[in-house]
PDB file of C-alpha atoms in Angstrom:
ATOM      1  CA  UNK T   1      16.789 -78.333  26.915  1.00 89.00           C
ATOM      2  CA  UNK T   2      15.926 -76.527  30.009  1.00 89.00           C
ATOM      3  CA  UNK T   3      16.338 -79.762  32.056  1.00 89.00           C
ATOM      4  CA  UNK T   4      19.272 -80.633  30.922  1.00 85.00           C
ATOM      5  CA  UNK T   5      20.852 -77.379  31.101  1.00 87.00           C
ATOM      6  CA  UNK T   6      19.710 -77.445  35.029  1.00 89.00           C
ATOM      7  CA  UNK T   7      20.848 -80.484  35.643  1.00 89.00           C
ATOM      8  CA  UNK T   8      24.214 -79.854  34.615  1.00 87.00           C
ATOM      9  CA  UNK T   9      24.024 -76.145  36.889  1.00 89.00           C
ATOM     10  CA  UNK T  10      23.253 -78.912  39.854  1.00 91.00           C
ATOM     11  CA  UNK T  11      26.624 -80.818  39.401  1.00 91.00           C
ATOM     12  CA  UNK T  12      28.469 -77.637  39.821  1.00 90.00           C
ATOM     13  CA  UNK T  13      29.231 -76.718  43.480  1.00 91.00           C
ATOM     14  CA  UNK T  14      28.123 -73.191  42.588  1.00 92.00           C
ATOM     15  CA  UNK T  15      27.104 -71.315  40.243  1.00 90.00           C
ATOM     16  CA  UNK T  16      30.603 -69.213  39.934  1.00 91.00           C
ATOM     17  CA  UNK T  17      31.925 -72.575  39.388  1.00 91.00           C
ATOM     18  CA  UNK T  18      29.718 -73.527  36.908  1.00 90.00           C
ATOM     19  CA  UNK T  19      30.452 -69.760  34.984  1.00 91.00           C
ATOM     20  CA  UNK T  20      33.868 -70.330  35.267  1.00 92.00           C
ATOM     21  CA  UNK T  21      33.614 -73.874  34.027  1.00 90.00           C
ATOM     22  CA  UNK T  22      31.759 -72.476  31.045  1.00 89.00           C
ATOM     23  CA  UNK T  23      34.613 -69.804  30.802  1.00 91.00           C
ATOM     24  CA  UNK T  24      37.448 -71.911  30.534  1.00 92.00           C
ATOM     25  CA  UNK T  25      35.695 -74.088  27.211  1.00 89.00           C
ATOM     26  CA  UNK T  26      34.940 -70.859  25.489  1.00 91.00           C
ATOM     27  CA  UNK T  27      31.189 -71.073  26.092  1.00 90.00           C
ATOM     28  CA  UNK T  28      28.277 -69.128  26.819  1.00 91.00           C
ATOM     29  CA  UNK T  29      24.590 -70.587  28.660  1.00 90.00           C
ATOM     30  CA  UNK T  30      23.070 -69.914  25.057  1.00 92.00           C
ATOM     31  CA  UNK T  31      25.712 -72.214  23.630  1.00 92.00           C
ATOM     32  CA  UNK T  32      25.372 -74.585  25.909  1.00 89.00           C
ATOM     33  CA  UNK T  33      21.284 -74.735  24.730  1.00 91.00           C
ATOM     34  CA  UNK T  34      22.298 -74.922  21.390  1.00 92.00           C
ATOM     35  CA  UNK T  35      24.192 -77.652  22.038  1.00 90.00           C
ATOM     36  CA  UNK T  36      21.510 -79.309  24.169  1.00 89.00           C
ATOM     37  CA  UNK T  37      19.035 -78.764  21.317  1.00 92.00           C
ATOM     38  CA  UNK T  38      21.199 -80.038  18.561  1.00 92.00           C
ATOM     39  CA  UNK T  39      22.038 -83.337  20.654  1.00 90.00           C
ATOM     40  CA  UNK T  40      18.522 -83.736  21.602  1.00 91.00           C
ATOM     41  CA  UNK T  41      17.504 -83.540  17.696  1.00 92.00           C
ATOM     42  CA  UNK T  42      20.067 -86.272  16.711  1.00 90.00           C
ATOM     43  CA  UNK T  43      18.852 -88.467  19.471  1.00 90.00           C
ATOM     44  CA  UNK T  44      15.072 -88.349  18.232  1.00 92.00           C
ATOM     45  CA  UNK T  45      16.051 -88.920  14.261  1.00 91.00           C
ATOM     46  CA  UNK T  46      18.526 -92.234  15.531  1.00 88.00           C
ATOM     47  CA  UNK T  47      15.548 -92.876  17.391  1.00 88.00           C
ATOM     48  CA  UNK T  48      13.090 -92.629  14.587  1.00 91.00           C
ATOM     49  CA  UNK T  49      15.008 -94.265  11.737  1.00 89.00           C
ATOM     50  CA  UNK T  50      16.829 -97.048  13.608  1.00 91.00           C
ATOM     51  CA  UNK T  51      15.444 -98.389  16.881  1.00 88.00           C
ATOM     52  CA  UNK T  52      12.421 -99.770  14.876  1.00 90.00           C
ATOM     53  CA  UNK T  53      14.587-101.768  13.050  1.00 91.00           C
ATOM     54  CA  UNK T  54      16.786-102.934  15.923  1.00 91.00           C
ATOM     55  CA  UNK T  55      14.374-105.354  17.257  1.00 91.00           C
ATOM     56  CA  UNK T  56      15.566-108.672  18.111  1.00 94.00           C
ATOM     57  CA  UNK T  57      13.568-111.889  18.015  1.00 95.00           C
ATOM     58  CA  UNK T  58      14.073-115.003  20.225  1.00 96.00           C
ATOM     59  CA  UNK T  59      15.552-117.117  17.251  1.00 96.00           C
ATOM     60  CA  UNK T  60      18.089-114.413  17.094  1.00 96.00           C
ATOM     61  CA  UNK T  61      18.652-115.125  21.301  1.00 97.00           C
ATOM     62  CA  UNK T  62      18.933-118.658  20.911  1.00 97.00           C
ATOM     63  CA  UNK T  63      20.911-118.421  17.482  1.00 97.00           C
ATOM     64  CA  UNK T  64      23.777-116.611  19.678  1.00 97.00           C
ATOM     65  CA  UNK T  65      23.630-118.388  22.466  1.00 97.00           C
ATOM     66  CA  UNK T  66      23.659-121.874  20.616  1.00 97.00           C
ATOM     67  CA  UNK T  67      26.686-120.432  18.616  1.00 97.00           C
ATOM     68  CA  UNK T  68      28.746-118.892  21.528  1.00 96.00           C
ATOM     69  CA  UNK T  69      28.880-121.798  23.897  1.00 95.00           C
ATOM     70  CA  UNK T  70      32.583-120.312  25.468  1.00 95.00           C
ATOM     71  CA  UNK T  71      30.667-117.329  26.657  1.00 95.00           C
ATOM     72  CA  UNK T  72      28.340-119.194  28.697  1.00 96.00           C
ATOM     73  CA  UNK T  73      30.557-121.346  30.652  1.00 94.00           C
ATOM     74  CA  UNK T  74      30.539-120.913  34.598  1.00 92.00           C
ATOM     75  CA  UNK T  75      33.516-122.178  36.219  1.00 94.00           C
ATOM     76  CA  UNK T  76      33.579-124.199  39.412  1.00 95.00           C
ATOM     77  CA  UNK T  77      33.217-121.494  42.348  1.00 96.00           C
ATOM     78  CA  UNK T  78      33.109-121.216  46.309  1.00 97.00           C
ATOM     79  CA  UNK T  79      31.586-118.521  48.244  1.00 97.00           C
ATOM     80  CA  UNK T  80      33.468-117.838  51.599  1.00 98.00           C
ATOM     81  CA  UNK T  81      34.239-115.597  54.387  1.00 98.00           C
ATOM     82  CA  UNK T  82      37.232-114.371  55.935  1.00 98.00           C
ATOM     83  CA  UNK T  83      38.847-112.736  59.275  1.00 98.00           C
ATOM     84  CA  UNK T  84      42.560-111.863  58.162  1.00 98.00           C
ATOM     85  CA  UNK T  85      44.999-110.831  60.911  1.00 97.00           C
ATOM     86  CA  UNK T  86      47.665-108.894  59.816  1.00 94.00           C
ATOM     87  CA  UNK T  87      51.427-108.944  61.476  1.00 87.00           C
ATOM     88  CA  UNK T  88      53.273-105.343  61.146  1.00 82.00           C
ATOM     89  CA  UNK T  89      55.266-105.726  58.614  1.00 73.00           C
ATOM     90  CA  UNK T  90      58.056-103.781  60.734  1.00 79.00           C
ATOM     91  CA  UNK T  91      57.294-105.780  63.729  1.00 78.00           C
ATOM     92  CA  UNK T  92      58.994-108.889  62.764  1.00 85.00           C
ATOM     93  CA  UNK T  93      58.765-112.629  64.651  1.00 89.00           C
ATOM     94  CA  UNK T  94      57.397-110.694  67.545  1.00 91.00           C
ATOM     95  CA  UNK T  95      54.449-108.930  65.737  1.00 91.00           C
ATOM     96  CA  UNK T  96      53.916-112.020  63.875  1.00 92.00           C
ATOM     97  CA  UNK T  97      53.288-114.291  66.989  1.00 94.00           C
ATOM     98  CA  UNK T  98      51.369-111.338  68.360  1.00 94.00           C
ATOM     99  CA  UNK T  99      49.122-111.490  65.132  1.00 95.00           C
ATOM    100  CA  UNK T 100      48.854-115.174  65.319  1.00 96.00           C
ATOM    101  CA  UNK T 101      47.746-114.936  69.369  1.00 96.00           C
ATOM    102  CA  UNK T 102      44.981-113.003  68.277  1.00 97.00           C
ATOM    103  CA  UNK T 103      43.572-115.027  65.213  1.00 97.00           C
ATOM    104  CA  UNK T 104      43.831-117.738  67.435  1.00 97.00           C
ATOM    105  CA  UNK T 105      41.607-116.465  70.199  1.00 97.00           C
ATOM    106  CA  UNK T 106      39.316-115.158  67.534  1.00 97.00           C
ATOM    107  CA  UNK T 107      39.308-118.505  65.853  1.00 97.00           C
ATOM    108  CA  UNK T 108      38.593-119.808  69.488  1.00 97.00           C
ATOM    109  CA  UNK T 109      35.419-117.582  69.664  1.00 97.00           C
ATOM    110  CA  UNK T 110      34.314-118.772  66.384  1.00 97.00           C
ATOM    111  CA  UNK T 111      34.236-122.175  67.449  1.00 95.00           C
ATOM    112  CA  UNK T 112      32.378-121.398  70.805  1.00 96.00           C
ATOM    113  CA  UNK T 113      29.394-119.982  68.742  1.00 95.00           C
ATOM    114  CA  UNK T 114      30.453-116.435  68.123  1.00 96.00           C
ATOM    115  CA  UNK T 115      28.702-114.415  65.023  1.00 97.00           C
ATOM    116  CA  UNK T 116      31.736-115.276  62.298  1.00 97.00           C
ATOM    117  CA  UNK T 117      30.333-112.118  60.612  1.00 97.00           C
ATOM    118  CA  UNK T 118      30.292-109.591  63.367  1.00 97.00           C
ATOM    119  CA  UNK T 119      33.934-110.732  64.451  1.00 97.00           C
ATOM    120  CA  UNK T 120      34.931-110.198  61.123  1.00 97.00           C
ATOM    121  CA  UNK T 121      33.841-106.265  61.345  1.00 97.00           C
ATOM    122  CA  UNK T 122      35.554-105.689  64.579  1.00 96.00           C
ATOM    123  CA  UNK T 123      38.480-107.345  63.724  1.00 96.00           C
ATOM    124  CA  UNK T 124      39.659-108.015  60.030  1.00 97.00           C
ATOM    125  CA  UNK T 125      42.305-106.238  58.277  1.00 94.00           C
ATOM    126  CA  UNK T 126      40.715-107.004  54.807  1.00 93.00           C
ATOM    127  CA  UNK T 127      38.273-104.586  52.842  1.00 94.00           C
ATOM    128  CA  UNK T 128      35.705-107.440  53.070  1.00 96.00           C
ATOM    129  CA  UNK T 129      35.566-106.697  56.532  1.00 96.00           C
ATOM    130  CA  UNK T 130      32.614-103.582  56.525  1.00 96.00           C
ATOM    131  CA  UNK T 131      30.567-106.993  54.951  1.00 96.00           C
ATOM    132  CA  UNK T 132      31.232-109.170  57.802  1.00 97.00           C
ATOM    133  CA  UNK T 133      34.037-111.043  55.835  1.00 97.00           C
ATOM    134  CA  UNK T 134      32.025-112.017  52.849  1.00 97.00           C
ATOM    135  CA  UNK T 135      34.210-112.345  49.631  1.00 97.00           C
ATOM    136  CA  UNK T 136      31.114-113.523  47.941  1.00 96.00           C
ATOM    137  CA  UNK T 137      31.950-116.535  45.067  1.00 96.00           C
ATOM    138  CA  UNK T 138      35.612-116.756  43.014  1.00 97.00           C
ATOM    139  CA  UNK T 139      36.801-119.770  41.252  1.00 95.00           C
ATOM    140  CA  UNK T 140      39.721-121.521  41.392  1.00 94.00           C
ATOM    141  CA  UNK T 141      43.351-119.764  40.504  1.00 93.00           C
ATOM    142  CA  UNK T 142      41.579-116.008  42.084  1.00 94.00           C
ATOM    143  CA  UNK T 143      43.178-116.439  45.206  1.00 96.00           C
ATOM    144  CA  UNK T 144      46.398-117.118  46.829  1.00 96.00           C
ATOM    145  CA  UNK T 145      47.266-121.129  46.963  1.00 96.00           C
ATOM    146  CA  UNK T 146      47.496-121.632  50.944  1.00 96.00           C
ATOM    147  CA  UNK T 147      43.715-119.621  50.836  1.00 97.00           C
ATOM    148  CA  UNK T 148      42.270-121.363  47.977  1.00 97.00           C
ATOM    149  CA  UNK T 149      43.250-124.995  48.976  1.00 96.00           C
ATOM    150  CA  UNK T 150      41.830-124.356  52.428  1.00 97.00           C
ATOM    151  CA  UNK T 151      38.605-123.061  51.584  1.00 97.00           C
ATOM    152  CA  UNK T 152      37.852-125.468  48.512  1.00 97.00           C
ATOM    153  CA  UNK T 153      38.443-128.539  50.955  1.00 96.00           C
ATOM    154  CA  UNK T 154      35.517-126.942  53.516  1.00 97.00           C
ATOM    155  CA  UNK T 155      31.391-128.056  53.145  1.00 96.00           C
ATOM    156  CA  UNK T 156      29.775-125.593  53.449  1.00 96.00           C
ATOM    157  CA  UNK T 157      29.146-123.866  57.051  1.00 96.00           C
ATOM    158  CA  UNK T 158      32.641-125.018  58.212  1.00 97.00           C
ATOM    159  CA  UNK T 159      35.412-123.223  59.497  1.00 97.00           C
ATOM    160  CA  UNK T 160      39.188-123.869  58.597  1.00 97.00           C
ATOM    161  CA  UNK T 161      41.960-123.874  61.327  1.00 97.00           C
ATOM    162  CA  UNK T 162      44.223-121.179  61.020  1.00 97.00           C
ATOM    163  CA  UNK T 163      45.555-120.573  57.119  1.00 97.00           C
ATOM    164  CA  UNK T 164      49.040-118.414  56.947  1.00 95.00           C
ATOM    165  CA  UNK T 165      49.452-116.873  53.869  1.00 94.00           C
ATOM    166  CA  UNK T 166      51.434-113.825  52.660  1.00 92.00           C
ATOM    167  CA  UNK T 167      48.986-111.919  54.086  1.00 93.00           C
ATOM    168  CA  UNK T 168      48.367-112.898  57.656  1.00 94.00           C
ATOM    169  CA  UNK T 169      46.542-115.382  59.567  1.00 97.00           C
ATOM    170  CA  UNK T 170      42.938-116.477  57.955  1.00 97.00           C
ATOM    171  CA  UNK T 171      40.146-117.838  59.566  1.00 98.00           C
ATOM    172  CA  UNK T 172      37.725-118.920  56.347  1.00 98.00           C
ATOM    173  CA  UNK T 173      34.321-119.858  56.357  1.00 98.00           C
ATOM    174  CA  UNK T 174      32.939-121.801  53.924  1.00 97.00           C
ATOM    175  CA  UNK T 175      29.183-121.013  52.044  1.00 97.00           C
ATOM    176  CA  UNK T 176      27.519-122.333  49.261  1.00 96.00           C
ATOM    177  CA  UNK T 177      29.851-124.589  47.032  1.00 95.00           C
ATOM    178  CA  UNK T 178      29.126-124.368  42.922  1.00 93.00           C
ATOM    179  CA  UNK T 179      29.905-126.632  40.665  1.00 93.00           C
ATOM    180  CA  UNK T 180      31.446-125.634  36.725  1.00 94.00           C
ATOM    181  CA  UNK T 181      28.263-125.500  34.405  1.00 93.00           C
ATOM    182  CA  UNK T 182      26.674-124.185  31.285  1.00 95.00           C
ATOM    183  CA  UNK T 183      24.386-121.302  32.256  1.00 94.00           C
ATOM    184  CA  UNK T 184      21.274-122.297  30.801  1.00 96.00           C
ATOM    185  CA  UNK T 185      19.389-119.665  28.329  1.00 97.00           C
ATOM    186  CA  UNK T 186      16.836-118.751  30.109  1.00 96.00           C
ATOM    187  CA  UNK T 187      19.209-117.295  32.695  1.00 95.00           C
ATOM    188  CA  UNK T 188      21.130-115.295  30.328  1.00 96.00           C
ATOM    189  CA  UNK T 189      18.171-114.593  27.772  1.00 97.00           C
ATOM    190  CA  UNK T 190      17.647-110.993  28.740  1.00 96.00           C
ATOM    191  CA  UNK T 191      21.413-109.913  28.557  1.00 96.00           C
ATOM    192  CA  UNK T 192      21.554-111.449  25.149  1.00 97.00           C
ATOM    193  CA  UNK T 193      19.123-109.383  24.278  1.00 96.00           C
ATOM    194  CA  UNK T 194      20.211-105.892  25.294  1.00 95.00           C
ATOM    195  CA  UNK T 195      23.829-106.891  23.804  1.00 96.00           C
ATOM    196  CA  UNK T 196      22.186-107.760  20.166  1.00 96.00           C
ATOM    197  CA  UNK T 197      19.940-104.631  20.253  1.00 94.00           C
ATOM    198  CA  UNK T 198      23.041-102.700  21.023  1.00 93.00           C
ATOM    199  CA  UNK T 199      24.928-104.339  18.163  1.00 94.00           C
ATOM    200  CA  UNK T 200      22.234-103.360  15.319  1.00 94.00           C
ATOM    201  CA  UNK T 201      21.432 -99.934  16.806  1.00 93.00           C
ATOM    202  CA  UNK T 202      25.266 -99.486  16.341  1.00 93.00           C
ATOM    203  CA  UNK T 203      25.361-101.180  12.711  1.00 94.00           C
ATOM    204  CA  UNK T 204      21.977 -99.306  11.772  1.00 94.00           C
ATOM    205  CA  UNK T 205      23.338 -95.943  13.064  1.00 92.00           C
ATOM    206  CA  UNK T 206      26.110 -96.228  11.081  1.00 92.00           C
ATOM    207  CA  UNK T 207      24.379 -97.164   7.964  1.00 93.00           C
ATOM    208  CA  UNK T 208      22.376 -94.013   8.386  1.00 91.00           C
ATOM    209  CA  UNK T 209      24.703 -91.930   8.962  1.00 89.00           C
ATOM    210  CA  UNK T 210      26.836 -93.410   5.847  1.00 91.00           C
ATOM    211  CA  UNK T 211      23.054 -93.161   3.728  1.00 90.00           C
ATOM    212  CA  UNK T 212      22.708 -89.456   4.505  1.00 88.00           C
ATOM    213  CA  UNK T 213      26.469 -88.783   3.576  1.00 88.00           C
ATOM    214  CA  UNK T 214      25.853 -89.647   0.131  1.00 90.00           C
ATOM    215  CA  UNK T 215      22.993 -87.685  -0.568  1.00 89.00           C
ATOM    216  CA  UNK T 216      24.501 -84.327   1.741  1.00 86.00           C
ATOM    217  CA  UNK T 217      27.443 -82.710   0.982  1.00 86.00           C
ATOM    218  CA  UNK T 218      29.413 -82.232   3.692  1.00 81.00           C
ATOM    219  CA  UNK T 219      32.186 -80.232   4.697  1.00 84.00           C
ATOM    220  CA  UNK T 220      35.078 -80.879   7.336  1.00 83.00           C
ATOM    221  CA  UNK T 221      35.597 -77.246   9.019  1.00 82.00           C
ATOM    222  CA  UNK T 222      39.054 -77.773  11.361  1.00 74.00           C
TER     223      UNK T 222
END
């Protein structure tokens, strides 16, 4: 109780904050250990009554993953780069062959050897920029048609001419190239898991909590 009611006084910015937080719902510190306490005792009976019963066996992994085939399916996929030169948008033909000049002698000091990545940081007008360009893998139908078609017909480690789009001038490089596939269970065994142990701690819980209706009587105070 005492740790929790500290760590909540540590996201505060002060502790008149944190007073005036507790002010504003009605509250008192003593309340707010009550609260803690009553929380904390919930949490240990759900814990006691239904996690031993939430266990889940590997015929139960492979029984969902046999009988959910759709959720398994990885569609074809490219991982690329980019350095995207925007035009000013107010500028008109003038900033747009300015913005092409420039990808071009960018594009130009790709080909002569320059690092794709650190080109992309100095110059890119895309958020991928801060990771050197990477837009790490998307399938088909993510990105814009003019994009897409360009970087799907690279191998990998090549670099497309030029690629006008909506957004600007591209300059894509092409990485590692994966084809559609079922992802095989032992790749996806573990997050099976944690979903179906979710699932019955959610259907025990509320069997529980249903169990010690009937036997309470309970009254709705609002």
């Amino acid at each position: 109780v005492n740790d929790g009611l500290q760590k909540m006084k540590s996201q505060a910015p002060n502790p008149e904050a944190f007073q005036k937080a507790l002010a504003a719902r009605k509250m008192t510190e003593e309340d707010l250990r009550l609260e803690a306490r009553q929380r904390l005792a919930v949490d240990k009976l759900l814990t006691a009554e239904v996690e031993p019963k939430a266990a889940v066996t590997e015929a139960d992994i492979a029984q969902f993953y046999q009988k959910n085939p759709q959720f398994f399916l990885q569609p074809e996929a490219l991982r690329a780069s980019h350095i995207l030169i925007k035009a000013d948008a107010t500028g008109g033909a003038d900033a747009k062959a300015q913005a092409r000049t420039k990808a071009e002698d960018i594009l130009r000091q790709v080909k002569n050897g320059g690092d794709f990545a650190a080109l992309a940081k100095q110059h890119s007008s895309d958020g991928s920029a801060a990771n050197g360009g990477d837009l790490g893998f998307f399938p088909r139908g993510q990105m814009v048609k003019a994009f897409e078609d360009a970087a799907f017909a690279l191998k990998a480690g090549e670099v497309s001419p030029l690629v006008e789009s909506e957004f600007g001038f591209h300059i894509i490089k092409a990485g590692e190239h994966r084809t559609a596939r079922t992802v095989p269970l032992t790749e996806v065994s573990d997050r099976i898991a944690v979903a179906l142990r979710q699932q019955k701690q959610q259907e025990l819980t509320q069997q529980f909590v249903q169990t010690l209706k009937t036997k309470s009587k309970v009254e709705i105070l609002m």
